[in-house]
Amino acid sequence: MQPVECEFEAEVLSAVLQSRWPERADPALQAHVADCTICSDVAAVAGVIEDAREEMRAEVVVPDSGRVWWLARVRARQEAAKTAARPITATQMIAGACAVGLLGACFGATSAWFQDALRWMGSAFAGFDLAGELMAHGTIVLGMAGVLLLVPFAAWLAMRRE
Amino acid sequence: MFREVTFTDVNRLASMDETCGAFVMDEDTFRAFYDRTARGVWAYLARITGDRQMADDLLQEAFYRFLRADATHDSEAHRRNSLYRIATNLARDARRRNLLRPAANVAGHDIETISAGDRPGAPERSADLTRAMSRLKPKERAMLWLAYAEGATHQEIADVLGVRASSLKAMLFRARHKLAGLLGRQEVKNAAR
């Protein structure tokens, strides 16, 4: 198995980072690097990356720490407000559904036309064989049940992502 | 990303409880930590994404997520590693969302525009590194930058990149060998002779 480490690696790295490489480095180390792939790789890479790091750090202008802190606070508050508003929305949805149900019940109880329609439907479906229908149209029923389950799940996933 | 905040937003938010959006870290500690690390994190992001604008955006996002994580850290190194891990994940997510331009297209037009100073040969070396790094995989770029620009240990690099520490040595060896080849390893050998 090819070695991936060399005992002189740290020494070479230190020489490179202290700008001693190659002129002011120990001749024995120079001789080793000339024959060691690992150390020659370290020497080739470390100095260039260190130079690039220094250049980039010197040139870059990062936003002021106070501004970053303030923006982070504002954003955190916005997110907190959004999170706090979520249960209210759910409660409102439930209340809305209850109100619609209640209105429907009132309408059903008071409307003669609706009660007649219900009676007609009761007589029309009196001889309805549920088990037989399910056996005959099992695939369609299963498909519809699947859709009924999948749609709310998809809606939940979409809301969760938001 | 941070969106523009209007005065209405500020007024509404100011009326909210002060504890909303509070972080475990206090402002002074954060600002001192930011001042120590922001430039390094920016350079890391710019190198692994190959895009200065992306690095600007991800830098702020990284610090925000770091604050929001509300984690307690044993030491400065631990805190720093958490930040770099967040930055790495953000860069990876951005790449997955195809927000990043291919590094090869960026090389020579973006990172290279950073002045390489007045040192003789520095601009050429910087341009060479940009070109060479653009041909590495993002994980290889991150690994090499953390090892040689940030001086991170193998364990720290493994933690930041989410790889096994036992495999890191071999991965680092391969990435370094690849980059050295792209930079012209022979020059170093000749210099040593």
Short mmCIF file of C-alpha atoms in Angstrom, two decimals:
data_model
loop_
_atom_site.label_atom_id
_atom_site.label_comp_id
_atom_site.label_asym_id
_atom_site.label_seq_id
_atom_site.Cartn_x
_atom_site.Cartn_y
_atom_site.Cartn_z
CA MET A 1 0.00 0.00 0.00
CA GLN A 2 1.28 3.43 -0.93
CA PRO A 3 2.18 5.57 2.11
CA VAL A 4 0.04 8.67 2.54
CA GLU A 5 2.07 10.27 5.34
CA CYS A 6 5.71 11.13 5.87
CA GLU A 7 7.47 11.84 9.14
CA PHE A 8 9.09 14.99 7.64
CA GLU A 9 5.80 16.42 6.43
CA ALA A 10 5.38 18.73 9.44
CA GLU A 11 8.96 19.92 9.14
CA VAL A 12 8.51 20.80 5.47
CA LEU A 13 5.24 22.55 6.22
CA SER A 14 6.87 24.54 8.98
CA ALA A 15 9.73 25.59 6.67
CA VAL A 16 7.25 26.69 4.01
CA LEU A 17 5.05 28.64 6.42
CA GLN A 18 8.08 30.35 7.98
CA SER A 19 9.30 31.35 4.49
CA ARG A 20 12.47 29.30 4.96
CA TRP A 21 11.69 27.06 2.01
CA PRO A 22 13.70 26.29 -0.07
CA GLU A 23 16.72 28.62 0.25
CA ARG A 24 17.05 28.67 4.05
CA ALA A 25 15.90 25.13 4.70
CA ASP A 26 18.15 22.40 6.05
CA PRO A 27 20.04 20.78 3.11
CA ALA A 28 19.14 17.32 4.45
CA LEU A 29 15.47 18.26 4.35
CA GLN A 30 15.89 19.61 0.82
CA ALA A 31 17.47 16.32 -0.21
CA HIS A 32 14.62 14.40 1.36
CA VAL A 33 11.98 16.52 -0.38
CA ALA A 34 13.66 15.95 -3.72
CA ASP A 35 13.03 12.22 -3.33
CA CYS A 36 9.76 12.18 -1.34
CA THR A 37 6.52 12.61 -3.26
CA ILE A 38 4.52 13.41 -0.12
CA CYS A 39 6.87 16.16 1.06
CA SER A 40 7.32 17.62 -2.42
CA ASP A 41 3.53 17.81 -2.69
CA VAL A 42 3.34 19.57 0.68
CA ALA A 43 6.03 22.03 -0.39
CA ALA A 44 4.28 22.70 -3.70
CA VAL A 45 0.86 23.22 -2.21
CA ALA A 46 1.31 24.77 1.23
CA GLY A 47 3.21 27.90 0.20
CA VAL A 48 0.85 28.78 -2.64
CA ILE A 49 -2.24 28.29 -0.49
CA GLU A 50 -0.75 30.29 2.37
CA ASP A 51 0.06 33.17 0.01
CA ALA A 52 -3.46 33.07 -1.45
CA ARG A 53 -4.93 33.10 2.04
CA GLU A 54 -2.93 36.16 3.05
CA GLU A 55 -3.88 37.98 -0.12
CA MET A 56 -7.56 37.20 0.18
CA ARG A 57 -7.75 38.12 3.84
CA ALA A 58 -5.98 41.41 3.19
CA GLU A 59 -8.21 42.38 0.31
CA VAL A 60 -11.66 41.30 1.43
CA VAL A 61 -14.06 43.76 3.03
CA VAL A 62 -16.54 41.89 5.21
CA PRO A 63 -19.68 43.55 6.60
CA ASP A 64 -19.35 45.23 9.98
CA SER A 65 -19.93 42.86 12.90
CA GLY A 66 -22.52 45.23 14.43
CA ARG A 67 -24.55 45.24 11.24
CA VAL A 68 -24.41 41.45 10.97
CA TRP A 69 -25.54 41.14 14.59
CA TRP A 70 -28.41 43.61 14.10
CA LEU A 71 -29.62 41.93 10.91
CA ALA A 72 -29.45 38.54 12.58
CA ARG A 73 -31.57 39.82 15.48
CA VAL A 74 -34.15 41.31 13.13
CA ARG A 75 -34.32 38.14 11.08
CA ALA A 76 -34.60 35.97 14.19
CA ARG A 77 -37.51 38.10 15.39
CA GLN A 78 -39.21 37.87 12.01
CA GLU A 79 -38.87 34.11 12.10
CA ALA A 80 -40.11 33.99 15.69
CA ALA A 81 -43.14 36.08 14.70
CA LYS A 82 -43.80 33.79 11.75
CA THR A 83 -43.55 30.70 13.95
CA ALA A 84 -45.85 32.24 16.55
CA ALA A 85 -48.40 33.06 13.85
CA ARG A 86 -48.52 29.47 12.60
CA PRO A 87 -50.68 27.95 15.42
CA ILE A 88 -53.06 30.92 15.13
CA THR A 89 -53.53 30.16 11.45
CA ALA A 90 -54.25 26.49 12.24
CA THR A 91 -56.72 27.50 14.95
CA GLN A 92 -58.42 29.88 12.54
CA MET A 93 -58.71 27.10 9.96
CA ILE A 94 -60.29 24.76 12.50
CA ALA A 95 -62.67 27.49 13.67
CA GLY A 96 -63.66 28.16 10.05
CA ALA A 97 -64.34 24.48 9.42
CA CYS A 98 -66.44 24.31 12.62
CA ALA A 99 -68.43 27.38 11.54
CA VAL A 100 -69.13 25.87 8.10
CA GLY A 101 -70.19 22.60 9.77
CA LEU A 102 -72.50 24.43 12.17
CA LEU A 103 -74.07 26.45 9.36
CA GLY A 104 -74.58 23.26 7.39
CA ALA A 105 -76.24 21.58 10.37
CA CYS A 106 -78.56 24.58 10.89
CA PHE A 107 -79.46 24.59 7.21
CA GLY A 108 -80.09 20.82 7.25
CA ALA A 109 -82.26 21.02 10.33
CA THR A 110 -84.38 23.94 9.13
CA SER A 111 -84.66 23.46 5.37
CA ALA A 112 -87.69 21.37 4.28
CA TRP A 113 -86.24 21.08 0.76
CA PHE A 114 -82.99 19.64 2.12
CA GLN A 115 -84.85 17.16 4.34
CA ASP A 116 -86.96 16.02 1.37
CA ALA A 117 -83.79 15.52 -0.65
CA LEU A 118 -82.29 13.48 2.17
CA ARG A 119 -85.38 11.29 2.37
CA TRP A 120 -85.25 10.73 -1.39
CA MET A 121 -81.60 9.75 -1.22
CA GLY A 122 -82.36 7.35 1.65
CA SER A 123 -85.03 5.57 -0.36
CA ALA A 124 -82.88 5.53 -3.52
CA PHE A 125 -79.98 3.86 -1.72
CA ALA A 126 -82.15 1.49 0.35
CA GLY A 127 -81.21 -1.53 -1.70
CA PHE A 128 -77.58 -0.51 -2.14
CA ASP A 129 -75.14 -3.41 -1.65
CA LEU A 130 -71.95 -1.76 -0.32
CA ALA A 131 -69.85 -4.96 -0.13
CA GLY A 132 -70.83 -5.98 -3.63
CA GLU A 133 -70.05 -2.55 -5.07
CA LEU A 134 -66.67 -2.52 -3.33
CA MET A 135 -65.81 -5.94 -4.80
CA ALA A 136 -66.88 -4.82 -8.28
CA HIS A 137 -65.10 -1.43 -8.28
CA GLY A 138 -62.29 -2.13 -5.80
CA THR A 139 -59.54 -0.51 -7.88
CA ILE A 140 -61.45 2.75 -8.33
CA VAL A 141 -62.36 2.90 -4.66
CA LEU A 142 -58.75 2.23 -3.65
CA GLY A 143 -57.53 4.90 -6.06
CA MET A 144 -59.94 7.46 -4.67
CA ALA A 145 -58.98 6.58 -1.12
CA GLY A 146 -55.33 6.96 -2.09
CA VAL A 147 -55.97 10.40 -3.59
CA LEU A 148 -57.91 11.43 -0.48
CA LEU A 149 -54.94 10.47 1.66
CA LEU A 150 -52.23 11.77 -0.65
CA VAL A 151 -53.64 15.24 -1.27
CA PRO A 152 -53.62 16.31 2.40
CA PHE A 153 -50.16 14.76 2.81
CA ALA A 154 -48.84 16.71 -0.18
CA ALA A 155 -50.41 19.89 1.20
CA TRP A 156 -48.80 19.22 4.56
CA LEU A 157 -45.40 18.69 2.90
CA ALA A 158 -45.70 21.94 0.95
CA MET A 159 -46.66 23.89 4.08
CA ARG A 160 -43.85 22.29 6.06
CA ARG A 161 -41.30 23.35 3.43
CA GLU A 162 -42.58 26.92 3.57
CA MET B 1 -30.54 35.29 2.70
CA PHE B 2 -31.12 38.60 4.40
CA ARG B 3 -33.92 40.55 2.81
CA GLU B 4 -34.27 44.30 2.98
CA VAL B 5 -35.99 45.38 6.17
CA THR B 6 -38.43 48.29 5.98
CA PHE B 7 -39.17 50.84 8.70
CA THR B 8 -42.58 49.23 9.18
CA ASP B 9 -40.87 45.93 9.85
CA VAL B 10 -38.53 47.53 12.33
CA ASN B 11 -41.35 49.29 14.20
CA ARG B 12 -43.42 46.12 14.35
CA LEU B 13 -40.47 44.04 15.41
CA ALA B 14 -39.33 46.55 17.98
CA SER B 15 -42.67 46.20 19.70
CA MET B 16 -42.14 42.46 20.11
CA ASP B 17 -40.76 41.04 23.29
CA GLU B 18 -37.01 41.63 23.52
CA THR B 19 -36.44 37.97 24.22
CA CYS B 20 -37.82 36.99 20.82
CA GLY B 21 -34.90 36.24 18.55
CA ALA B 22 -32.40 36.33 21.39
CA PHE B 23 -29.32 34.16 20.98
CA VAL B 24 -27.29 32.18 23.47
CA MET B 25 -24.24 34.21 22.46
CA ASP B 26 -24.22 37.85 23.56
CA GLU B 27 -23.46 40.71 21.21
CA ASP B 28 -19.94 41.46 22.43
CA THR B 29 -18.86 37.83 22.26
CA PHE B 30 -20.38 37.47 18.80
CA ARG B 31 -18.77 40.60 17.46
CA ALA B 32 -15.35 39.62 18.77
CA PHE B 33 -15.76 36.12 17.30
CA TYR B 34 -16.95 37.56 13.99
CA ASP B 35 -14.02 39.96 13.79
CA ARG B 36 -11.62 37.06 14.38
CA THR B 37 -13.16 34.65 11.89
CA ALA B 38 -15.15 36.46 9.19
CA ARG B 39 -12.27 37.07 6.80
CA GLY B 40 -11.08 33.50 7.06
CA VAL B 41 -14.56 32.11 6.50
CA TRP B 42 -15.08 34.44 3.55
CA ALA B 43 -11.80 33.30 1.97
CA TYR B 44 -12.81 29.66 2.56
CA LEU B 45 -16.22 30.19 0.97
CA ALA B 46 -14.75 32.10 -1.95
CA ARG B 47 -12.27 29.30 -2.58
CA ILE B 48 -14.70 26.42 -2.36
CA THR B 49 -17.42 28.13 -4.36
CA GLY B 50 -15.15 30.04 -6.71
CA ASP B 51 -17.54 32.97 -6.51
CA ARG B 52 -16.98 36.17 -4.48
CA GLN B 53 -20.61 37.26 -4.59
CA MET B 54 -21.72 33.86 -3.38
CA ALA B 55 -19.13 34.05 -0.62
CA ASP B 56 -20.55 37.42 0.49
CA ASP B 57 -24.07 35.98 0.72
CA LEU B 58 -23.09 32.73 2.34
CA LEU B 59 -20.88 34.49 4.90
CA GLN B 60 -23.83 36.32 6.44
CA GLU B 61 -26.02 33.26 6.22
CA ALA B 62 -23.36 31.14 7.92
CA PHE B 63 -23.06 33.53 10.85
CA TYR B 64 -26.83 33.77 11.15
CA ARG B 65 -27.25 30.00 11.24
CA PHE B 66 -24.39 29.76 13.69
CA LEU B 67 -26.23 32.15 16.01
CA ARG B 68 -29.56 30.42 15.50
CA ALA B 69 -28.05 27.04 16.32
CA ASP B 70 -27.72 28.32 19.89
CA ALA B 71 -25.12 25.68 20.58
CA THR B 72 -22.71 25.86 23.48
CA HIS B 73 -19.07 25.32 22.64
CA ASP B 74 -16.26 23.99 24.79
CA SER B 75 -13.57 26.11 23.16
CA GLU B 76 -12.77 28.64 20.48
CA ALA B 77 -11.65 25.83 18.18
CA HIS B 78 -14.94 23.98 18.68
CA ARG B 79 -16.88 27.15 17.96
CA ARG B 80 -14.80 27.83 14.87
CA ASN B 81 -15.28 24.29 13.59
CA SER B 82 -19.05 24.61 13.99
CA LEU B 83 -18.99 27.78 11.92
CA TYR B 84 -16.88 26.18 9.18
CA ARG B 85 -19.18 23.14 9.16
CA ILE B 86 -22.18 25.43 8.63
CA ALA B 87 -20.31 27.31 5.89
CA THR B 88 -19.40 24.01 4.19
CA ASN B 89 -22.99 22.80 4.26
CA LEU B 90 -24.26 26.10 2.90
CA ALA B 91 -21.80 26.00 0.02
CA ARG B 92 -22.79 22.40 -0.72
CA ASP B 93 -26.50 23.25 -0.65
CA ALA B 94 -25.94 26.23 -2.91
CA ARG B 95 -24.09 24.03 -5.35
CA ARG B 96 -26.91 21.48 -5.27
CA ARG B 97 -29.42 24.19 -6.04
CA ASN B 98 -27.33 25.01 -9.09
CA LEU B 99 -26.81 28.52 -7.84
CA LEU B 100 -23.12 28.19 -8.39
CA ARG B 101 -21.57 28.67 -11.73
CA PRO B 102 -19.16 25.89 -12.68
CA ALA B 103 -15.84 26.67 -11.02
CA ALA B 104 -14.00 26.41 -14.34
CA ASN B 105 -16.02 29.33 -15.69
CA VAL B 106 -15.32 31.39 -12.64
CA ALA B 107 -11.60 30.87 -12.59
CA GLY B 108 -9.83 33.81 -14.08
CA HIS B 109 -12.85 36.07 -13.83
CA ASP B 110 -13.69 36.20 -10.22
CA ILE B 111 -11.33 35.04 -7.50
CA GLU B 112 -8.38 36.07 -9.63
CA THR B 113 -9.56 39.64 -9.58
CA ILE B 114 -8.41 39.79 -5.98
CA SER B 115 -5.17 41.70 -6.01
CA ALA B 116 -2.19 39.53 -5.27
CA GLY B 117 -0.25 42.42 -3.77
CA ASP B 118 3.13 43.73 -4.82
CA ARG B 119 5.19 40.62 -4.19
CA PRO B 120 7.08 39.47 -7.28
CA GLY B 121 5.44 36.45 -8.86
CA ALA B 122 2.47 36.61 -6.47
CA PRO B 123 -0.18 37.45 -9.09
CA GLU B 124 0.94 34.55 -11.28
CA ARG B 125 0.99 32.16 -8.35
CA SER B 126 -2.46 33.27 -7.28
CA ALA B 127 -3.82 32.84 -10.81
CA ASP B 128 -2.17 29.43 -11.08
CA LEU B 129 -3.75 28.34 -7.80
CA THR B 130 -7.19 29.53 -8.91
CA ARG B 131 -6.93 27.66 -12.17
CA ALA B 132 -5.60 24.53 -10.48
CA MET B 133 -8.20 24.59 -7.71
CA SER B 134 -11.01 25.03 -10.19
CA ARG B 135 -10.10 21.58 -11.50
CA LEU B 136 -10.47 19.96 -8.09
CA LYS B 137 -13.67 18.65 -6.56
CA PRO B 138 -15.29 21.00 -4.03
CA LYS B 139 -14.50 18.62 -1.18
CA GLU B 140 -10.85 18.48 -2.25
CA ARG B 141 -10.69 22.27 -2.36
CA ALA B 142 -12.24 22.52 1.07
CA MET B 143 -9.92 19.90 2.50
CA LEU B 144 -6.76 21.54 1.19
CA TRP B 145 -7.85 25.02 2.21
CA LEU B 146 -8.69 23.90 5.73
CA ALA B 147 -5.41 22.03 6.05
CA TYR B 148 -3.01 24.61 4.62
CA ALA B 149 -4.77 27.96 4.92
CA GLU B 150 -6.58 27.41 8.21
CA GLY B 151 -4.08 24.99 9.74
CA ALA B 152 -6.86 22.61 10.79
CA THR B 153 -6.00 19.18 12.14
CA HIS B 154 -7.14 16.00 10.40
CA GLN B 155 -9.82 15.50 13.03
CA GLU B 156 -11.07 19.07 12.62
CA ILE B 157 -11.20 18.73 8.83
CA ALA B 158 -13.07 15.44 9.16
CA ASP B 159 -15.59 17.09 11.50
CA VAL B 160 -16.11 20.08 9.24
CA LEU B 161 -16.51 18.04 6.07
CA GLY B 162 -18.45 15.21 7.68
CA VAL B 163 -16.03 12.48 6.65
CA ARG B 164 -14.38 9.74 8.69
CA ALA B 165 -11.11 10.84 10.25
CA SER B 166 -9.57 7.49 9.30
CA SER B 167 -10.18 8.12 5.59
CA LEU B 168 -9.09 11.73 5.67
CA LYS B 169 -5.33 11.15 5.43
CA ALA B 170 -5.68 9.22 2.20
CA MET B 171 -8.18 11.72 0.81
CA LEU B 172 -5.92 14.62 1.69
CA PHE B 173 -2.94 12.85 0.16
CA ARG B 174 -4.80 12.34 -3.12
CA ALA B 175 -6.12 15.91 -3.24
CA ARG B 176 -2.69 17.36 -2.44
CA HIS B 177 -1.02 15.17 -5.04
CA LYS B 178 -3.55 16.25 -7.63
CA LEU B 179 -3.12 19.95 -6.84
CA ALA B 180 0.67 19.68 -6.74
CA GLY B 181 0.54 18.04 -10.16
CA LEU B 182 -1.62 20.83 -11.48
CA LEU B 183 0.70 23.46 -10.00
CA GLY B 184 3.82 21.78 -11.34
CA ARG B 185 5.42 19.68 -8.63
CA GLN B 186 8.61 19.33 -10.63
CA GLU B 187 9.47 22.98 -10.00
CA VAL B 188 9.55 22.28 -6.29
CA LYS B 189 11.75 19.22 -6.72
CA ASN B 190 14.13 21.20 -8.90
CA ALA B 191 14.24 24.00 -6.35
CA ALA B 192 15.11 21.49 -3.66
CA ARG B 193 17.96 19.95 -5.66
#
